[in-house]
mmCIF file of C-alpha atoms in Angstrom:
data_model
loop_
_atom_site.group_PDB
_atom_site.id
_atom_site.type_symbol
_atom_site.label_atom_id
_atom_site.label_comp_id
_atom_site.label_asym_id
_atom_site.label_seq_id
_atom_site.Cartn_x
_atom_site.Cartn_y
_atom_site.Cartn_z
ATOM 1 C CA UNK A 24 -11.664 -16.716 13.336
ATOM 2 C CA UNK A 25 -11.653 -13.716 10.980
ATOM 3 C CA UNK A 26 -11.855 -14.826 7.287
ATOM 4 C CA UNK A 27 -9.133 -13.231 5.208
ATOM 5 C CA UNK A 28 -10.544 -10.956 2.904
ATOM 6 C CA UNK A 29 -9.186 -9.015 -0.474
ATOM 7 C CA UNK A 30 -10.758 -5.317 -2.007
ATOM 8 C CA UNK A 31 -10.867 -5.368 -5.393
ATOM 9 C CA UNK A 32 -10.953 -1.625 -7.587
ATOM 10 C CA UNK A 33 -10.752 -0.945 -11.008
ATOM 11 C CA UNK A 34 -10.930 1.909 -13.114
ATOM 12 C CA UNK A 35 -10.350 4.734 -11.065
ATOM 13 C CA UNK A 36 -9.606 7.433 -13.753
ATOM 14 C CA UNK A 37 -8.298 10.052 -11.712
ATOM 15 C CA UNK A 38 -11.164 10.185 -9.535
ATOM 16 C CA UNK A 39 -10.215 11.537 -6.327
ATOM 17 C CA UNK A 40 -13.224 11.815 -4.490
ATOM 18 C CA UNK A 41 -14.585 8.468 -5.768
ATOM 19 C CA UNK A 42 -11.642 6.828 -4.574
ATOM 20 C CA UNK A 43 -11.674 8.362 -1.000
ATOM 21 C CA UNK A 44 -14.547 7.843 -0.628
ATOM 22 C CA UNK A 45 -14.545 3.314 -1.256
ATOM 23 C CA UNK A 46 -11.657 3.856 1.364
ATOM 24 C CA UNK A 47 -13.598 5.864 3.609
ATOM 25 C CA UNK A 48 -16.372 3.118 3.347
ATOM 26 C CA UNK A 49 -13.822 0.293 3.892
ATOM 27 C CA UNK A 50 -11.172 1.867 6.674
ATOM 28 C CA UNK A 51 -12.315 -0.373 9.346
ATOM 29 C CA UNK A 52 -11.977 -3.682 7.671
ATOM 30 C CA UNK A 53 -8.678 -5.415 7.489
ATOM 31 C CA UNK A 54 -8.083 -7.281 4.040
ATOM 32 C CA UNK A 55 -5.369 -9.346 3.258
ATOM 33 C CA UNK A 56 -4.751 -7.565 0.148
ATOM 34 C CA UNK A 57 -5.827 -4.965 -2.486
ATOM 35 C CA UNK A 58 -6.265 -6.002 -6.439
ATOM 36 C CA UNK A 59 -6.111 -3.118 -8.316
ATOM 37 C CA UNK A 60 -7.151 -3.950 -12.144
ATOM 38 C CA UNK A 61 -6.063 -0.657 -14.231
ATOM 39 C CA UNK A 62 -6.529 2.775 -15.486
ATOM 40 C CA UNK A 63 -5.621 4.844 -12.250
ATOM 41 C CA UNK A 64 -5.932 7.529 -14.348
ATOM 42 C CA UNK A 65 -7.723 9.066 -17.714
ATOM 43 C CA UNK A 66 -10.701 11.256 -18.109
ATOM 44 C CA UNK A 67 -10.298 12.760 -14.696
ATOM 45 C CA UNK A 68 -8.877 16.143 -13.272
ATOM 46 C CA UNK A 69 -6.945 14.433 -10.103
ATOM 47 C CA UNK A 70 -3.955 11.689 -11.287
ATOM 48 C CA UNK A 71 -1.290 13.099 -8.975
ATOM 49 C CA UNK A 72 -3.635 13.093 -5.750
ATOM 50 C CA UNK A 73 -5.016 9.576 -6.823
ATOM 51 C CA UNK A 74 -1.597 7.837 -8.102
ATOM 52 C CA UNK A 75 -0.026 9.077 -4.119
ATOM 53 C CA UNK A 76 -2.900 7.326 -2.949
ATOM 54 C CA UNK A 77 -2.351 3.321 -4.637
ATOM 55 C CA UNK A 78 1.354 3.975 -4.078
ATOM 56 C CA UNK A 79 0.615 4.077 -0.592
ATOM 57 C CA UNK A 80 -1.531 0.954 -0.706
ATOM 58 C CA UNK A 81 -0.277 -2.264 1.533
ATOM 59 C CA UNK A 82 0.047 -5.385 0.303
ATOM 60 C CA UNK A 83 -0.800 -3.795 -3.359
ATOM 61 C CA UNK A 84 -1.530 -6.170 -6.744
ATOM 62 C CA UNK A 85 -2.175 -4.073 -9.534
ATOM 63 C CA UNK A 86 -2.048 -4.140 -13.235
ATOM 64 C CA UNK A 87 -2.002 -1.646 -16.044
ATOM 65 C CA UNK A 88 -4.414 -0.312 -18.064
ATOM 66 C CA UNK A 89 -4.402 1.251 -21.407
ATOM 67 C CA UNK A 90 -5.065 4.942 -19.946
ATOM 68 C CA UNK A 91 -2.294 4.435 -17.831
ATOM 69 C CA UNK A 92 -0.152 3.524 -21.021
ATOM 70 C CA UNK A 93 -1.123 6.666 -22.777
ATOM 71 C CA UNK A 94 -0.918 8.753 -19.617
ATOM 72 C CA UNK A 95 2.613 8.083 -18.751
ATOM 73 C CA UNK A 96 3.929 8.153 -22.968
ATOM 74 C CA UNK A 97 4.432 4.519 -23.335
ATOM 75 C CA UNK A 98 1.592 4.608 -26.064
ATOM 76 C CA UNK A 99 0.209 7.611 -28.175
ATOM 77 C CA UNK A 100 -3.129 7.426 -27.771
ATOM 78 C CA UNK A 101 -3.997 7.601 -31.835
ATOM 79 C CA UNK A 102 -6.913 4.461 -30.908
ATOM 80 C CA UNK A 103 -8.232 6.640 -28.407
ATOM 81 C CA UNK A 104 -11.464 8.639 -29.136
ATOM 82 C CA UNK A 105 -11.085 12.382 -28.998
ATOM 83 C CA UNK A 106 -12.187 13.708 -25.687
ATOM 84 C CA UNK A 107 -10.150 10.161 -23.919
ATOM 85 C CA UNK A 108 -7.117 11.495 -26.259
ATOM 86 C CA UNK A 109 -6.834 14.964 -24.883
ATOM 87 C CA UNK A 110 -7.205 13.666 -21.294
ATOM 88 C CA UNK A 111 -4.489 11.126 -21.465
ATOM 89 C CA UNK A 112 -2.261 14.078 -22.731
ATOM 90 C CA UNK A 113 -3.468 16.780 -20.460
ATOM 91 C CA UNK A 114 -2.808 14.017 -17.795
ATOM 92 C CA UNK A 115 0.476 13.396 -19.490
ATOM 93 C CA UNK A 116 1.643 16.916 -19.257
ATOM 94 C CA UNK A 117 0.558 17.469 -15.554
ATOM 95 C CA UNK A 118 2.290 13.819 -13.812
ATOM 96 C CA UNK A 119 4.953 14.404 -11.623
ATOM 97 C CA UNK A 120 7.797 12.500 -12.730
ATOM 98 C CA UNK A 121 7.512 9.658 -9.686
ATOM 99 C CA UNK A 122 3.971 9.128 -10.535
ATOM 100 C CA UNK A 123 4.800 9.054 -14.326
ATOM 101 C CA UNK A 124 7.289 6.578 -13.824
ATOM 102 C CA UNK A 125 4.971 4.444 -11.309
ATOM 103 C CA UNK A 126 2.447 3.878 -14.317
ATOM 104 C CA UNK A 127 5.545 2.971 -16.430
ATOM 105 C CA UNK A 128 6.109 0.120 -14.554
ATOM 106 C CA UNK A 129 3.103 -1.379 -13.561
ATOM 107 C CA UNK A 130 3.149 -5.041 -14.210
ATOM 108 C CA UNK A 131 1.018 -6.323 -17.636
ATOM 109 C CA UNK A 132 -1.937 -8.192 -16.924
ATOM 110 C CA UNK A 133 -2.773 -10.882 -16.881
ATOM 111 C CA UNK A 134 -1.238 -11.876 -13.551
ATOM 112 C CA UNK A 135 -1.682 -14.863 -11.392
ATOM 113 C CA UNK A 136 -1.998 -13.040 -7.433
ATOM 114 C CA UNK A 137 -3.339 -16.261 -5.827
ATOM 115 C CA UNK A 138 -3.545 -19.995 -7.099
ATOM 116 C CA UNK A 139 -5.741 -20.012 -9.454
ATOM 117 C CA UNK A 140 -6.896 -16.317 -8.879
ATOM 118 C CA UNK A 141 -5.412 -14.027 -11.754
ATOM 119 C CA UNK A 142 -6.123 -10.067 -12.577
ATOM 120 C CA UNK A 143 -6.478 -8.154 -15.806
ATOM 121 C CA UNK A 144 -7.691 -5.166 -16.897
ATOM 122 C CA UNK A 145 -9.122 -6.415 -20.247
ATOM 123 C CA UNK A 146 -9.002 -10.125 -21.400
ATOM 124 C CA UNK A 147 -7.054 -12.786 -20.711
ATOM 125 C CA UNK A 148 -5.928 -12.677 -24.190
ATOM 126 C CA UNK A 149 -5.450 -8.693 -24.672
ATOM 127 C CA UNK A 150 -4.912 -6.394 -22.181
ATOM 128 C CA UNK A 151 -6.901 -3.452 -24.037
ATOM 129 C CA UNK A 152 -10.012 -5.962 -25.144
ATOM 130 C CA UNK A 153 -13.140 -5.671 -23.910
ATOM 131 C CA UNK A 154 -15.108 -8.794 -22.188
ATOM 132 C CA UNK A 155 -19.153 -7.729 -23.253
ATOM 133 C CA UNK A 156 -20.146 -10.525 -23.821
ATOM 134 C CA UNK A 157 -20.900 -14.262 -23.391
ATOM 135 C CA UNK A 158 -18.693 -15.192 -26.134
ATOM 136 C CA UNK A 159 -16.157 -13.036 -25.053
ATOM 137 C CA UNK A 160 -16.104 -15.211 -21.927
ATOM 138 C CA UNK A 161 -16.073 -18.328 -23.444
ATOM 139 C CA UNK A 162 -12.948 -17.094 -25.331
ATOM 140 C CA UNK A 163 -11.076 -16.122 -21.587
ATOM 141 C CA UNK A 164 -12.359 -19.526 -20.346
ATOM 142 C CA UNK A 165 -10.532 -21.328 -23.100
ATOM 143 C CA UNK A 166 -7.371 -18.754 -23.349
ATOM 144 C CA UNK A 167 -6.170 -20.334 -19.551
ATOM 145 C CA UNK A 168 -6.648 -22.302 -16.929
ATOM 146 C CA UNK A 169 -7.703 -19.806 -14.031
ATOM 147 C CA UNK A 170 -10.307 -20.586 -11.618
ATOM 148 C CA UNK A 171 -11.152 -16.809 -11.185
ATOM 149 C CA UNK A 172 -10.325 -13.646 -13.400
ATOM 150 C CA UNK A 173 -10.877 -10.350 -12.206
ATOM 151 C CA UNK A 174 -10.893 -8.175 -14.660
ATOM 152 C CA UNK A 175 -12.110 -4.133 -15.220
ATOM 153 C CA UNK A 176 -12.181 -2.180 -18.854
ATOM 154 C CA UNK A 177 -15.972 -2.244 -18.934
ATOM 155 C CA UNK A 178 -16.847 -0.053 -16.204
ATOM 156 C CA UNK A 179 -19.619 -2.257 -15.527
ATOM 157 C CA UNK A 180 -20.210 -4.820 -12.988
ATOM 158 C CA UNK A 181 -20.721 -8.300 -14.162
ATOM 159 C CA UNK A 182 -19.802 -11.710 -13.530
ATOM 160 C CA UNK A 183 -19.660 -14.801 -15.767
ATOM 161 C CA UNK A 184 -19.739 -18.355 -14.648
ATOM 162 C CA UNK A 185 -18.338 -21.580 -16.521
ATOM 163 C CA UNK A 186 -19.833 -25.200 -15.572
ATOM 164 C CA UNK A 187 -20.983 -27.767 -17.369
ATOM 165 C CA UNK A 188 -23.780 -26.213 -18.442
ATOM 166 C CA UNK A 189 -21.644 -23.604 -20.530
ATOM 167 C CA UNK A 190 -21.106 -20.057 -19.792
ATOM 168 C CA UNK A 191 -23.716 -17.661 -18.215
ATOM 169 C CA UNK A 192 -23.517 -14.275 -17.546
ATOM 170 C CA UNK A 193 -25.062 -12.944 -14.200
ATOM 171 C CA UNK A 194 -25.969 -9.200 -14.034
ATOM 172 C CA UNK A 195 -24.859 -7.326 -10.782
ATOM 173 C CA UNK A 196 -27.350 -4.804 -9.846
ATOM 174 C CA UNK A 197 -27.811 -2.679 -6.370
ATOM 175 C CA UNK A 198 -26.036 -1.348 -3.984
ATOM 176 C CA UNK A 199 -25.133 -3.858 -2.597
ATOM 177 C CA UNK A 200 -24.752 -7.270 -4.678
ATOM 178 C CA UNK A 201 -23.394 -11.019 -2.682
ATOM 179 C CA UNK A 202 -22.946 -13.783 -4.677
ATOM 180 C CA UNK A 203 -21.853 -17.440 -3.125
ATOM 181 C CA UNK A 204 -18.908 -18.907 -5.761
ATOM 182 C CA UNK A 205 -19.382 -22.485 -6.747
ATOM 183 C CA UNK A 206 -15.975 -24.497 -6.195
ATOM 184 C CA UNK A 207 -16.839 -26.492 -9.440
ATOM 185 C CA UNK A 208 -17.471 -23.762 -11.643
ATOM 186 C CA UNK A 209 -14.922 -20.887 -12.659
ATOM 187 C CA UNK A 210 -15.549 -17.172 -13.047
ATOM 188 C CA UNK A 211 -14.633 -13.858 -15.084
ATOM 189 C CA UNK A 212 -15.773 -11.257 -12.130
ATOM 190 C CA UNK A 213 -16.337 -7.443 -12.843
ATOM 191 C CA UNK A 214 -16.172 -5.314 -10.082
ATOM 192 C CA UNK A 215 -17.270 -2.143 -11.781
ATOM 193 C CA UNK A 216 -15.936 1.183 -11.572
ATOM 194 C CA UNK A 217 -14.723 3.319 -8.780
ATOM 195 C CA UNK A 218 -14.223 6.519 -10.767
ATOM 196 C CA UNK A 219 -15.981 6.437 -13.765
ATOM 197 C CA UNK A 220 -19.063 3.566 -14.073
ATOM 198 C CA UNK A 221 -20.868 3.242 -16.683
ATOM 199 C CA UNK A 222 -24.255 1.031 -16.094
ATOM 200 C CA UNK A 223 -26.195 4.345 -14.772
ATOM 201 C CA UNK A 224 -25.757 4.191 -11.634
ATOM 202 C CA UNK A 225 -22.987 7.103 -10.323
ATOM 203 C CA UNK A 226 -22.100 5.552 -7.002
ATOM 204 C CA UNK A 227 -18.507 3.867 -7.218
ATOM 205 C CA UNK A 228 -17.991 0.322 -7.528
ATOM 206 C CA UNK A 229 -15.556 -2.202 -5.472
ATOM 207 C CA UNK A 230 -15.733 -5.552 -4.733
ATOM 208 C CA UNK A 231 -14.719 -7.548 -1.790
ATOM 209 C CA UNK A 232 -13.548 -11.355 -2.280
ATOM 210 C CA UNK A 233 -13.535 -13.866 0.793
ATOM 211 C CA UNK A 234 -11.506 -17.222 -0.998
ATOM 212 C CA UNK A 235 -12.107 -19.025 2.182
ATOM 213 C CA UNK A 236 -15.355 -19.362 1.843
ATOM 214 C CA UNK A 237 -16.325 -18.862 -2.103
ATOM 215 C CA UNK A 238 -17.986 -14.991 -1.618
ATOM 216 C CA UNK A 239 -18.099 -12.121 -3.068
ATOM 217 C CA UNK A 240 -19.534 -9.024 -2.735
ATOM 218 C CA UNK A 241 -20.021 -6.017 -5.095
ATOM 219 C CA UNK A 242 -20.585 -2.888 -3.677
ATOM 220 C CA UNK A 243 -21.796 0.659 -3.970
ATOM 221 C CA UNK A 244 -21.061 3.877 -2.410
ATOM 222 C CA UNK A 245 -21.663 7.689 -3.072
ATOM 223 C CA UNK A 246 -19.015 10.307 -3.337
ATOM 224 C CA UNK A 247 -18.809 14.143 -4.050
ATOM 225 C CA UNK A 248 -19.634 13.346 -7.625
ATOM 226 C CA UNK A 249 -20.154 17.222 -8.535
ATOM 227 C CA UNK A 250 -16.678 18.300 -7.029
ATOM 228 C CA UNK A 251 -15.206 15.825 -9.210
ATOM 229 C CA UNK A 252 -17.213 17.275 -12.195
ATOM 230 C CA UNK A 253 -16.262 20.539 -11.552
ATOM 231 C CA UNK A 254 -12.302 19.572 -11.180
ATOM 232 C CA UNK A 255 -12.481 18.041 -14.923
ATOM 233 C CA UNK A 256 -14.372 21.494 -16.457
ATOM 234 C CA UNK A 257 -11.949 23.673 -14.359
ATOM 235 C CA UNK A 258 -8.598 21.913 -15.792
ATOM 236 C CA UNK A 259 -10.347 22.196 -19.187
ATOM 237 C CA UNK A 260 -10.945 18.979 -19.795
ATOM 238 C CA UNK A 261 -14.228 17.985 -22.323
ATOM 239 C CA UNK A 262 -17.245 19.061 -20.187
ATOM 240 C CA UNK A 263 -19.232 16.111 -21.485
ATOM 241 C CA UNK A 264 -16.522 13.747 -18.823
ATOM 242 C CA UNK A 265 -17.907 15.963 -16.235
ATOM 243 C CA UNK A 266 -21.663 15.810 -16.505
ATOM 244 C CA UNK A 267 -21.223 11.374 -17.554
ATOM 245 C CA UNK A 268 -20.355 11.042 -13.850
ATOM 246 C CA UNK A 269 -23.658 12.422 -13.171
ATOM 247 C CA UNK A 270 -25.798 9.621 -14.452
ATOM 248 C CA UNK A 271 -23.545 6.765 -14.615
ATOM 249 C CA UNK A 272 -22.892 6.305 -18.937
#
């Protein structure tokens, strides 16, 4: 009997060819569903192309980020460093008006999907927080009762684990990453970044989740990452979001 079977993807920023290629990778498989944890789009040259593409996802969760907030005008921006600032307007100012309005009304996370399985972009508590560390965690833990998170911001793969022993972080690292989830433990589970990661390694990151029988696995894949630099310094975006996809930072 096939075991049902969920793709998780976060942080896509715009990043056509990074998020082609995860599908391209994962076309054959059936899942039962797709979690999508935030930022469709920020830093990168393609948010029309890319925002078509999750609108035309089946059996779509998804949540919103805080570049998707900024891109579509429901916040300024004025916490945003300078080069993220001028890409959330430029990205502002080239949206059709459908996609504009898609980011508008993405849900705010966090959001329950399954029993017990919920999805943000940041924390539990804030949607724009980050989750670095093992206090962080401890704070999500607490915040709600969840059995698993999902969450994205980071751009960096991680997952940590609450038992009885306390909270411990377990680095994801590879290509190719399966980890066997404890029924008596809970877990705040990164899948990394499709479009923009940030633990120096370029390929894209997605995650697959298997409830039925506690797995998951993180994966990597590679993608035209110089097209998609060249996109961002031919719309004029800051060349230094071109050449990060390069290495990964």
């Amino acid at each position: 009997m096939a075991r049902k079977r969920y793709l998780i993807i976060s942080d896509v920023h715009a990043n056509q060819q990074a998020l082609e290629a995860v599908f391209r990778t994962v076309q054959r498989r059936r899942y039962e569903g797709v979690f999508c944890l935030g930022d469709l789009v920020g830093y990168g040259a393609n948010p029309n192309p890319v925002v078509s593409r999750i609108r035309r996802v089946r059996n779509l969760r998804v949540v919103r980020g805080n570049h998707d907030k900024v891109c579509c005008g429901i916040e300024d921006g004025a916490n945003f460093n300078s080069s993220a600032r001028a890409a959330a307007l430029w990205t502002l100012h080239h949206l059709r008006q459908e996609n504009r309005e898609y980011l508008r009304h993405l849900p705010v996370g966090p959001l329950e999907v399954l029993p017990g399985i919920w999805l943000a972009h940041g924390s539990i508590q804030d949607e724009d927080a980050y989750l670095f560390s093992d206090f962080d965690a401890y704070q999500a833990f607490q915040a709600a009762p969840f059995h698993i998170c999902f969450f994205g911001h980071t751009h960096i793969p991680a997952v940590y684990r609450k038992s009885e022993e306390g909270v411990e972080y377990l680095p994801i690292r590879g290509d190719q990453v399966e980890l066997t989830l404890s029924s008596d433990a809970r877990y705040l589970i990164n899948p990394g970044s499709v479009g923009q990661p940030r633990d120096r390694n370029a390929k894209a990151a997605f995650a697959e989740f298997y409830p039925e029988v506690h797995r998951l696995v993180v994966r990597r894949v590679e993608y035209e990452v110089e097209v998609a630099a060249e996109r961002i310094r031919r719309a004029g975006l800051p060349v230094h979001l071109a050449n990060r996809l390069k290495v990964g930072t």
